[in-house]
mmCIF file of C-alpha atoms in Angstrom:
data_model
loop_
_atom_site.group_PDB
_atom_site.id
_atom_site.type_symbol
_atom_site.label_atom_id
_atom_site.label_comp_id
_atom_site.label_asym_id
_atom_site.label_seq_id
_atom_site.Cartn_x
_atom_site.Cartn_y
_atom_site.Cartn_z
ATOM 1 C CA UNK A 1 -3.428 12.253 28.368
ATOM 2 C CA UNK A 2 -5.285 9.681 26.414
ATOM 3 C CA UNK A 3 -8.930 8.435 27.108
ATOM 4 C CA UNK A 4 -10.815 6.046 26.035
ATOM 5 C CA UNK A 5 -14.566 5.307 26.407
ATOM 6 C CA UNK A 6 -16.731 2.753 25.731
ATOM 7 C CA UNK A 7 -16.808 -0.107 23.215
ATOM 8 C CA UNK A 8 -18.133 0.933 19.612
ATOM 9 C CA UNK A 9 -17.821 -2.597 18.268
ATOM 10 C CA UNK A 10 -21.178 -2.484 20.815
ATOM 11 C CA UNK A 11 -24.880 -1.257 19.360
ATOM 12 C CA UNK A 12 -25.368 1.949 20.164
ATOM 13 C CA UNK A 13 -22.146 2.443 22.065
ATOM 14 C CA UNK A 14 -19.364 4.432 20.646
ATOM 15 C CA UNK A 15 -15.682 5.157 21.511
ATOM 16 C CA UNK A 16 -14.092 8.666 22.005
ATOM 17 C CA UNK A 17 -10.335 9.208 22.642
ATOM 18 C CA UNK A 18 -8.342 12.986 22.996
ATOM 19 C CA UNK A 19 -4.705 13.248 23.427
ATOM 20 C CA UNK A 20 -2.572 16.517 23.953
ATOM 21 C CA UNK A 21 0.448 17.434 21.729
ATOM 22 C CA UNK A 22 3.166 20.159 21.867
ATOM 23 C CA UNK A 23 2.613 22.639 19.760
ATOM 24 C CA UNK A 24 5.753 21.594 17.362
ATOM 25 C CA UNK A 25 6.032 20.910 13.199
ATOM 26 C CA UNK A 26 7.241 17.277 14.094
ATOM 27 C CA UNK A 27 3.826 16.368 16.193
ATOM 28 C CA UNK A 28 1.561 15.851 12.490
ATOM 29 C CA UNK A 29 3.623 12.589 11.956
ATOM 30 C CA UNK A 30 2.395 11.570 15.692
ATOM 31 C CA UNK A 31 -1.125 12.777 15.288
ATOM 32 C CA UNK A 32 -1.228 10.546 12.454
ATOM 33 C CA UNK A 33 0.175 7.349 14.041
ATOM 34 C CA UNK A 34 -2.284 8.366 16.830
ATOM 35 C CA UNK A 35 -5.246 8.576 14.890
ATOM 36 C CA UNK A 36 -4.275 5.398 12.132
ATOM 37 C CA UNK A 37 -3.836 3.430 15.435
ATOM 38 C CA UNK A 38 -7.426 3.991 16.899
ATOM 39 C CA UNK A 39 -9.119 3.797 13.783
ATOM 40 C CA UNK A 40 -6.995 1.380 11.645
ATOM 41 C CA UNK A 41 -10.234 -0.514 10.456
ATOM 42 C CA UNK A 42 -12.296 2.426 9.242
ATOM 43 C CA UNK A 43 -13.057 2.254 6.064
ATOM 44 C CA UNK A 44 -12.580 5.993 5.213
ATOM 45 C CA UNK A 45 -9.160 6.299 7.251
ATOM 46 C CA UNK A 46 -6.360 7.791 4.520
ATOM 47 C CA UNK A 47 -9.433 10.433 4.021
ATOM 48 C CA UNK A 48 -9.168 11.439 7.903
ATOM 49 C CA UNK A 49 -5.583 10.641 7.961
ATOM 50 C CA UNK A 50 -4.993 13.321 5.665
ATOM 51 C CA UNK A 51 -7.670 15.532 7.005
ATOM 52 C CA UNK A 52 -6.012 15.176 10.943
ATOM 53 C CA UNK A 53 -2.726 15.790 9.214
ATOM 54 C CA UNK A 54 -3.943 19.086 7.764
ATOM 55 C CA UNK A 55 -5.404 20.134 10.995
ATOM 56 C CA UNK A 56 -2.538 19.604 13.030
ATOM 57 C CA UNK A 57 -0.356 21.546 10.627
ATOM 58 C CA UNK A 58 -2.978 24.347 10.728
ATOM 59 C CA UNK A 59 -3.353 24.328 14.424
ATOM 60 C CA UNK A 60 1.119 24.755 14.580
ATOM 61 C CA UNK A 61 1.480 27.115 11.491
ATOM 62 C CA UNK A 62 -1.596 29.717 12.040
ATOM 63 C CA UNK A 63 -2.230 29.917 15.898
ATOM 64 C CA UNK A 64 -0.602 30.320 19.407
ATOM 65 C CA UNK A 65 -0.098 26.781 19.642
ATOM 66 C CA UNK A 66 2.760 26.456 17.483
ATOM 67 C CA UNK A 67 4.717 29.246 19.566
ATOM 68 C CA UNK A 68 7.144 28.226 22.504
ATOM 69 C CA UNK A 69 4.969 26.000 24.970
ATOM 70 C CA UNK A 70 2.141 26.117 23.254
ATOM 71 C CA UNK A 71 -0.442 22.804 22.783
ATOM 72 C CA UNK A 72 -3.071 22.151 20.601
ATOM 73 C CA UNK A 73 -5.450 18.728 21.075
ATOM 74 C CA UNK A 74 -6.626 16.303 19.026
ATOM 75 C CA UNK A 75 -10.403 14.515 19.799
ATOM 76 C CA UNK A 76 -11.699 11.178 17.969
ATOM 77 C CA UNK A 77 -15.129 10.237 18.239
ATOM 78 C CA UNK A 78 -16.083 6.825 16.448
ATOM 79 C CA UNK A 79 -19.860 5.065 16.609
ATOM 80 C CA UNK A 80 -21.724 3.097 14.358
ATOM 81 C CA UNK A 81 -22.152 6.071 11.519
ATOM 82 C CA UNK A 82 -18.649 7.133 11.588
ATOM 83 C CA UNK A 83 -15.772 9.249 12.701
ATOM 84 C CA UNK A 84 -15.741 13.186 14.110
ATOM 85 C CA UNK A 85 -12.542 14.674 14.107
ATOM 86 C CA UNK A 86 -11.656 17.680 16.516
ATOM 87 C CA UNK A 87 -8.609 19.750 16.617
ATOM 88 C CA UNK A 88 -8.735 22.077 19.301
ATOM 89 C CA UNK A 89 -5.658 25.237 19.046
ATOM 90 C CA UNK A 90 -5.156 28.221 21.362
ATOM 91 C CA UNK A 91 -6.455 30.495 19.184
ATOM 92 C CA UNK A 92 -5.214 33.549 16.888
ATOM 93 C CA UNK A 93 -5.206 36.689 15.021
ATOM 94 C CA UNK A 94 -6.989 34.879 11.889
ATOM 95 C CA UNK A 95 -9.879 32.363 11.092
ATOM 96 C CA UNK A 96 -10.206 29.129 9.415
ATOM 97 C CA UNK A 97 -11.441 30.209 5.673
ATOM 98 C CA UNK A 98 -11.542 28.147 2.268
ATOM 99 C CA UNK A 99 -9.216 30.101 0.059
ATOM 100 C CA UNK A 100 -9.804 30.738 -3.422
ATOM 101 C CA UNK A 101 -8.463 28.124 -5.529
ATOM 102 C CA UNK A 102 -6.881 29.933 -8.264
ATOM 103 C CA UNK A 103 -5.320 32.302 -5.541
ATOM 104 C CA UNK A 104 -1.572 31.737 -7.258
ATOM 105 C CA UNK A 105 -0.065 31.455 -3.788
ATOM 106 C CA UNK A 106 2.235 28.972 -2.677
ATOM 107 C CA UNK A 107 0.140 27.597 0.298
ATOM 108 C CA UNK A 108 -2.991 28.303 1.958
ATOM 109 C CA UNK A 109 -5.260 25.773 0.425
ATOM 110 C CA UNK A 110 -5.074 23.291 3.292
ATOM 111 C CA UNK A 111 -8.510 23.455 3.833
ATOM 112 C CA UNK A 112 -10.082 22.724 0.435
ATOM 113 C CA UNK A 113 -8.567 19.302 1.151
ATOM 114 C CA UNK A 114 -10.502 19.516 4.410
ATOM 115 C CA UNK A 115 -13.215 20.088 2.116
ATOM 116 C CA UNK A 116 -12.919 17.661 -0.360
ATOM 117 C CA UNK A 117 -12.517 14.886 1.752
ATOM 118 C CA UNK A 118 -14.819 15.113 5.459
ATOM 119 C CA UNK A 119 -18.506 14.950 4.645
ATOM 120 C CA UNK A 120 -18.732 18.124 6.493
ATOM 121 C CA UNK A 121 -16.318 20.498 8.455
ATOM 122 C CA UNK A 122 -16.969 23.655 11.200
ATOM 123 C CA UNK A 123 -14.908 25.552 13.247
ATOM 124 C CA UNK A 124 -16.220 27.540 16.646
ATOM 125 C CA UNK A 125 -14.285 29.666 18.578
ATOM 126 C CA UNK A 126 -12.042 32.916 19.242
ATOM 127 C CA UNK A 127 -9.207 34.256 19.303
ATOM 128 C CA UNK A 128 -8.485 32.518 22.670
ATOM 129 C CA UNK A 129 -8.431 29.159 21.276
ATOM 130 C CA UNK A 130 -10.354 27.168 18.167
ATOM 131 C CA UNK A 131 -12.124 24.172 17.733
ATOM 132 C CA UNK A 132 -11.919 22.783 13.618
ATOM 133 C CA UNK A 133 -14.244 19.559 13.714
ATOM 134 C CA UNK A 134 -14.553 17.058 10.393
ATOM 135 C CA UNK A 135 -17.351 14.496 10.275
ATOM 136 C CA UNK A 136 -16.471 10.848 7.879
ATOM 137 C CA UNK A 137 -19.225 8.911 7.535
ATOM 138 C CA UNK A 138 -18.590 4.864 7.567
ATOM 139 C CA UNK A 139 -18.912 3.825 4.046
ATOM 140 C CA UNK A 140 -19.569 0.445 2.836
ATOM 141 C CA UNK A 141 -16.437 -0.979 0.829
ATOM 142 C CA UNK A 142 -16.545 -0.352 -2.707
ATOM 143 C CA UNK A 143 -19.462 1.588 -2.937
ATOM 144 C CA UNK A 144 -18.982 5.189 -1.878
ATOM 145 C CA UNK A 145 -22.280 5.316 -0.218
ATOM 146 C CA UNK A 146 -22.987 4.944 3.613
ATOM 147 C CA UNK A 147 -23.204 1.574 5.065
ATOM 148 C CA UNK A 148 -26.563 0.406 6.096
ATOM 149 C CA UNK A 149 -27.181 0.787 9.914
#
């Protein structure tokens, strides 16, 4: 299910879409396409591009949702100040956590890229199901700072 709301090109308005996917390695590549669609003219996108990515692959490797059947969901929210990304999983054993970053392990470090690139990222939830949310702010080209509003 995909739906769209509103017309952020608008003052004031802003323009939120979510979308379902199965729970499957394969479905990153989609969320991407998905997400590079809606928000092809943002000036931050290969920052939430990766980000989604990363989220997606979290949501398939480390909860329920990447099990036979399962589903995880992918929200965009885009106004005037920028982009919220939410990636909603059915939940797990463990917890979204940074990981050290001279941990010598193979993987596991998914999240200091999180880091790194959304102006801020959360998580809220239980082991029933997870919400990981990443916040881009629109930036003027060029300058790394915020566009004026």
């Amino acid at each position: 299910m995909l739906l769209a709301v509103s017309d952020a090109t608008q003052p004031g308005t802003s323009m939120y879409w979510r979308r379902g996917f199965p729970g499957t390695t394969d479905q990153a590549r989609v969320v991407r396409a998905f997400a590079a669609h809606l928000l092809a003219d943002f000036p931050a996108l290969d920052d939430v591009l990766l980000v989604v990515d990363e989220l997606a692959v979290n949501a398939v490797r480390h909860t329920r949702s990447g099990r036979d059947g399962g589903r995880f969901t992918v929200e965009i929210c885009m106004d005037l100040a920028g982009v919220i990304v939410y990636v909603a999983d059915e939940g797990g054993p463990g917890v979204p956590r940074l990981r050290d970053i001279t941990d010598l392990v193979e993987s596991g470090r998914g999240l200091l890229t999180v880091e790194a690139l959304a102006s801020s990222w959360s998580w809220s939830g239980d082991v029933r199901g997870r919400t990981v949310r990443a916040t881009f702010p629109r930036v003027a080209a060029g300058s790394g700072r915020p566009e004026a509003g």
